Tab-separated table of C-alpha atoms in Angstrom:
chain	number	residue	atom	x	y	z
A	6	UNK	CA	0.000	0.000	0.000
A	7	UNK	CA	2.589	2.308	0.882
A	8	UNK	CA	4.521	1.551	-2.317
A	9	UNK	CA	1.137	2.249	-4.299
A	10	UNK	CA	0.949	5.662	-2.339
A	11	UNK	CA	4.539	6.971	-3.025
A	12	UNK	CA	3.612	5.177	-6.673
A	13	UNK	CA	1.360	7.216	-7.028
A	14	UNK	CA	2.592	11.026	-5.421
A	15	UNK	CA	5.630	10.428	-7.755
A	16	UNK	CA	3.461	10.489	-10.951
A	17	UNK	CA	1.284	13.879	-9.495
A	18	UNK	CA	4.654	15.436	-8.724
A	19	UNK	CA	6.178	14.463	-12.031
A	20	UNK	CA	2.970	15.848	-13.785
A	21	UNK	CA	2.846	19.243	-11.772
A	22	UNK	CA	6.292	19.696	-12.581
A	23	UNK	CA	5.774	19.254	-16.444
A	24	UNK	CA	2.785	21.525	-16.143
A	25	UNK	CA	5.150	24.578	-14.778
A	26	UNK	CA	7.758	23.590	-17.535
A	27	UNK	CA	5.249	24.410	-20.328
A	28	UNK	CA	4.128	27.263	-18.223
A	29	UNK	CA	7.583	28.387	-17.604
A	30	UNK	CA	7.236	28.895	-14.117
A	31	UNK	CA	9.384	27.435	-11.699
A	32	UNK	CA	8.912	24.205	-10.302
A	33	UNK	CA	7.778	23.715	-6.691
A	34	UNK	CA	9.707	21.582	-4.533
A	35	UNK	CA	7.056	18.457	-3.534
A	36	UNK	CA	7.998	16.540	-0.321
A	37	UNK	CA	6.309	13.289	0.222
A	38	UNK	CA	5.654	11.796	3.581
A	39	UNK	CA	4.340	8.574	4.600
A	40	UNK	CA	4.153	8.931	8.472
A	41	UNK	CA	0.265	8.489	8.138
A	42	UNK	CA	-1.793	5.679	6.427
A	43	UNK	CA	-1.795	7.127	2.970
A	44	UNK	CA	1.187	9.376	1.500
A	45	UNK	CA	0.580	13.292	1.086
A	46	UNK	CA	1.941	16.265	-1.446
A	47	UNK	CA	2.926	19.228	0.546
A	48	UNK	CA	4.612	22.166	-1.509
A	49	UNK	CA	7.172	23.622	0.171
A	50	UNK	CA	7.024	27.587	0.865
A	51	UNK	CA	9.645	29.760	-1.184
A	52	UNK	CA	10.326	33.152	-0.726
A	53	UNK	CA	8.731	35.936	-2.804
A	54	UNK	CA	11.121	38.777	-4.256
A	55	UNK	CA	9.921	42.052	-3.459
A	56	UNK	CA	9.792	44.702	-5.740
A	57	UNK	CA	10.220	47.830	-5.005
A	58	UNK	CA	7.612	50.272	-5.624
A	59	UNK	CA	7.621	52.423	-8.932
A	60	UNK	CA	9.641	55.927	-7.888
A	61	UNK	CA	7.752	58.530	-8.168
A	62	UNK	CA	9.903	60.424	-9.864
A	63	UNK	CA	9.491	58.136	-12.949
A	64	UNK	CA	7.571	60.528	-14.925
A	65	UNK	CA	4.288	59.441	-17.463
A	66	UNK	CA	3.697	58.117	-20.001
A	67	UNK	CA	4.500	54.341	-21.406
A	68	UNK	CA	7.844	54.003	-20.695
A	69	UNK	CA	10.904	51.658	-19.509
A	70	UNK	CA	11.726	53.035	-15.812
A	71	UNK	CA	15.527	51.893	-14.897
A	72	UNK	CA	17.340	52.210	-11.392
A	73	UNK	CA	20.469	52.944	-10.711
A	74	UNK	CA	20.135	52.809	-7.084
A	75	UNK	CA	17.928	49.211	-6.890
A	76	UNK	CA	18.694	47.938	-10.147
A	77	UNK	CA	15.365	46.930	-11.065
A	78	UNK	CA	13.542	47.836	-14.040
A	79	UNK	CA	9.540	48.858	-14.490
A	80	UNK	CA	7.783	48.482	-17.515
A	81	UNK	CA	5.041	50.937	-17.281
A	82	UNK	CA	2.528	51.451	-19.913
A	83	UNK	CA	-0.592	54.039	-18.747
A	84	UNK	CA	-3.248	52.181	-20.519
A	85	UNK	CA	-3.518	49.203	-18.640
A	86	UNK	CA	-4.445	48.292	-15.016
A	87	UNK	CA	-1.868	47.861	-13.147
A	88	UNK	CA	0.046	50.124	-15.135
A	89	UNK	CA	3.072	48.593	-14.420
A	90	UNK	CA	3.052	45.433	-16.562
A	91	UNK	CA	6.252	44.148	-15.776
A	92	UNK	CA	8.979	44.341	-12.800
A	93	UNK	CA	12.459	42.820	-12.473
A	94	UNK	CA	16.041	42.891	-11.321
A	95	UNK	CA	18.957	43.479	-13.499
A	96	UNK	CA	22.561	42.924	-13.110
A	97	UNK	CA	24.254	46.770	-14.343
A	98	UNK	CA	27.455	46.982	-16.490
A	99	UNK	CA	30.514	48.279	-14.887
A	100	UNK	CA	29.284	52.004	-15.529
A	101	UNK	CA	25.833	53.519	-15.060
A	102	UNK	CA	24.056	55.722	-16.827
A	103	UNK	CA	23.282	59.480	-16.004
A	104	UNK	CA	19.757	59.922	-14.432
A	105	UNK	CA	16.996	61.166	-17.131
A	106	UNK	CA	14.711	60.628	-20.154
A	107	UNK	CA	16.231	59.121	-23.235
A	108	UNK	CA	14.561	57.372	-26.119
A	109	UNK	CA	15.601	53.865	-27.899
A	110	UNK	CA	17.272	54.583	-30.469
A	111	UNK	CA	18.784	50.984	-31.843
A	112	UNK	CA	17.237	47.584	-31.185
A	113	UNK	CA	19.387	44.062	-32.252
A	114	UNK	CA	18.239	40.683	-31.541
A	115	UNK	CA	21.339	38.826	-31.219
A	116	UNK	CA	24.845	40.316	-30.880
A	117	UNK	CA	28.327	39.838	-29.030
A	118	UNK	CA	28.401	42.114	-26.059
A	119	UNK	CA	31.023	44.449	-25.111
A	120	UNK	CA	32.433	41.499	-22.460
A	121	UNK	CA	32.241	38.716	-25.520
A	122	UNK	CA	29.189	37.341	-24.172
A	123	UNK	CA	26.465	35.977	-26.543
A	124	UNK	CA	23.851	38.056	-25.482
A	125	UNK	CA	20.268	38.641	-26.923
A	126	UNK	CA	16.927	41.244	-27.000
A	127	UNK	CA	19.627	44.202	-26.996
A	128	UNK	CA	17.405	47.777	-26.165
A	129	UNK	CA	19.773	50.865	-26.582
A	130	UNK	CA	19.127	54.045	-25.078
A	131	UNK	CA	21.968	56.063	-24.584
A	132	UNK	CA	25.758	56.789	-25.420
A	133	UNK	CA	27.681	59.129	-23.086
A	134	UNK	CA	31.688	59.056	-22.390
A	135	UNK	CA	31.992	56.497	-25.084
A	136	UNK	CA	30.110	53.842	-23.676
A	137	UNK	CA	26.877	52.698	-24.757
A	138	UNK	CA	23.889	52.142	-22.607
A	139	UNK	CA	21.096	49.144	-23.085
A	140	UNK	CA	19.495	46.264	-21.902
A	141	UNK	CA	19.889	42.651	-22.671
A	142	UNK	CA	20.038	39.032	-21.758
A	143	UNK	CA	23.155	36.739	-21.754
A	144	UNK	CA	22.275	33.955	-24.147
A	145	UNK	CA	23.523	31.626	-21.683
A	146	UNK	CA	21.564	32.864	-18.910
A	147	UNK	CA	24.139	33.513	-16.325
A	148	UNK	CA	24.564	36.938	-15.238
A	149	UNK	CA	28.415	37.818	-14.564
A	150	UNK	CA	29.804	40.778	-12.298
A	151	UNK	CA	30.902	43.124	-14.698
A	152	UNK	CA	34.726	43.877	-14.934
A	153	UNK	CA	35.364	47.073	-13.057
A	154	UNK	CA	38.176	47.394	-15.856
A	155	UNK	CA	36.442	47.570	-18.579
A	156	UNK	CA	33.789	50.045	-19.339
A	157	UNK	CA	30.357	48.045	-20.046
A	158	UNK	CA	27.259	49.706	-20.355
A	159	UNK	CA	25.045	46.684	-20.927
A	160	UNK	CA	22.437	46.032	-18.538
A	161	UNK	CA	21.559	42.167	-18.085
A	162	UNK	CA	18.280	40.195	-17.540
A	163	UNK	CA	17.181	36.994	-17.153
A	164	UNK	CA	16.713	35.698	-20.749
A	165	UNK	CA	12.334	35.879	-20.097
A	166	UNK	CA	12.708	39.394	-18.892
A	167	UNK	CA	14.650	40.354	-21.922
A	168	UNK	CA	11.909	39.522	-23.926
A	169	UNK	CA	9.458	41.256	-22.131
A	170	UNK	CA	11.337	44.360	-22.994
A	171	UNK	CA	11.865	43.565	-26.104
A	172	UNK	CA	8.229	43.440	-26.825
A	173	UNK	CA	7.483	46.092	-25.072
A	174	UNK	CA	10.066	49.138	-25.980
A	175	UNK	CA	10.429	49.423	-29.947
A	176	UNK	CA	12.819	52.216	-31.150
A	177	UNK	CA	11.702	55.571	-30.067
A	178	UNK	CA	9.950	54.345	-26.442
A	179	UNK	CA	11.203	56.212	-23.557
A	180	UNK	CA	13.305	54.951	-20.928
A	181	UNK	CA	13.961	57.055	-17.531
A	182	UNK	CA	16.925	56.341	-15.666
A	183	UNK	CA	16.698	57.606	-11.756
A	184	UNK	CA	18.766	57.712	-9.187
């Protein structure tokens, strides 16, 4: 019987966790016990990220809101309810943009980054001292330190959240950096 239990929990777990593969959600940890007469599923609790609030200083409009301070990213489109659509961390290059309002101006979908990385989903928006300023996602999905040698300017995602942006800031959408 107990053998037909733990049969049986082993084929729900394998099925949730296929389920939240085609989702693309993560997959919850499932612990199995079999102190009682029949086996039982309980998910384990994992921690939430929170994300920080929009700033207010963000300013209107649909736009790409970027953090220096936090480095988190808000998608933020007026239109919809919530009108933040989107929310994430990002790992910063090496040097940080100036706080303001700048548009995209260049879009590529699959390039070699300034560090040699494969990366993807590349959003520029802004070119000061020589280096150039944009989001994208390592094709790889890790998400290096920067090199504080070397003047990098890309700002990195997780390979979902880079396309999130990419659908949602063509050339010309504006992206405010704050502090």
């Amino acid at each position: 019987m107990t053998l037909g239990a733990l049969a049986v929990v082993s084929l729900l777990a394998f099925q949730a966790s296929g389920a939240q593969d085609r989702a693309g959600g993560p997959r919850p940890t499932v612990a199995a016990t079999t102190s009682g007469p029949a086996a039982s599923v309980t998910p384990s609790a994992s921690p939430t990220p929170t994300v920080p609030a929009l700033p207010t200083t963000s300013g209107a409009g649909t736009r790409v809101v970027y953090s220096v301070g936090s480095h988190y990213v808000w998608l933020v489109d007026p239109k919809k309810n919530p009108q933040v659509v989107a929310a994430f961390a990002v790992t910063p290059g090496s040097v940080e943009p100036t706080p303001g309002s700048y548009p995209v101006y260049s879009r590529t979908a699959s390039t070699t980054g300034t560090d040699g990385r494969q990366i993807e989903h590349v959003v520029r928006f802004a070119q000061q001292n020589g280096v150039v300023f944009g989001f994208s996602a390592p094709v790889d999905g890790a998400s290096p330190t920067a090199d504080p040698k070397a003047k990098t300017g890309g700002i990195r995602s997780t390979r979902q959240d880079g396309q999130l942006l990419w659908d949602f800031a063509p050339t010309g959408t504006k992206v405010i950096v704050v502090a």
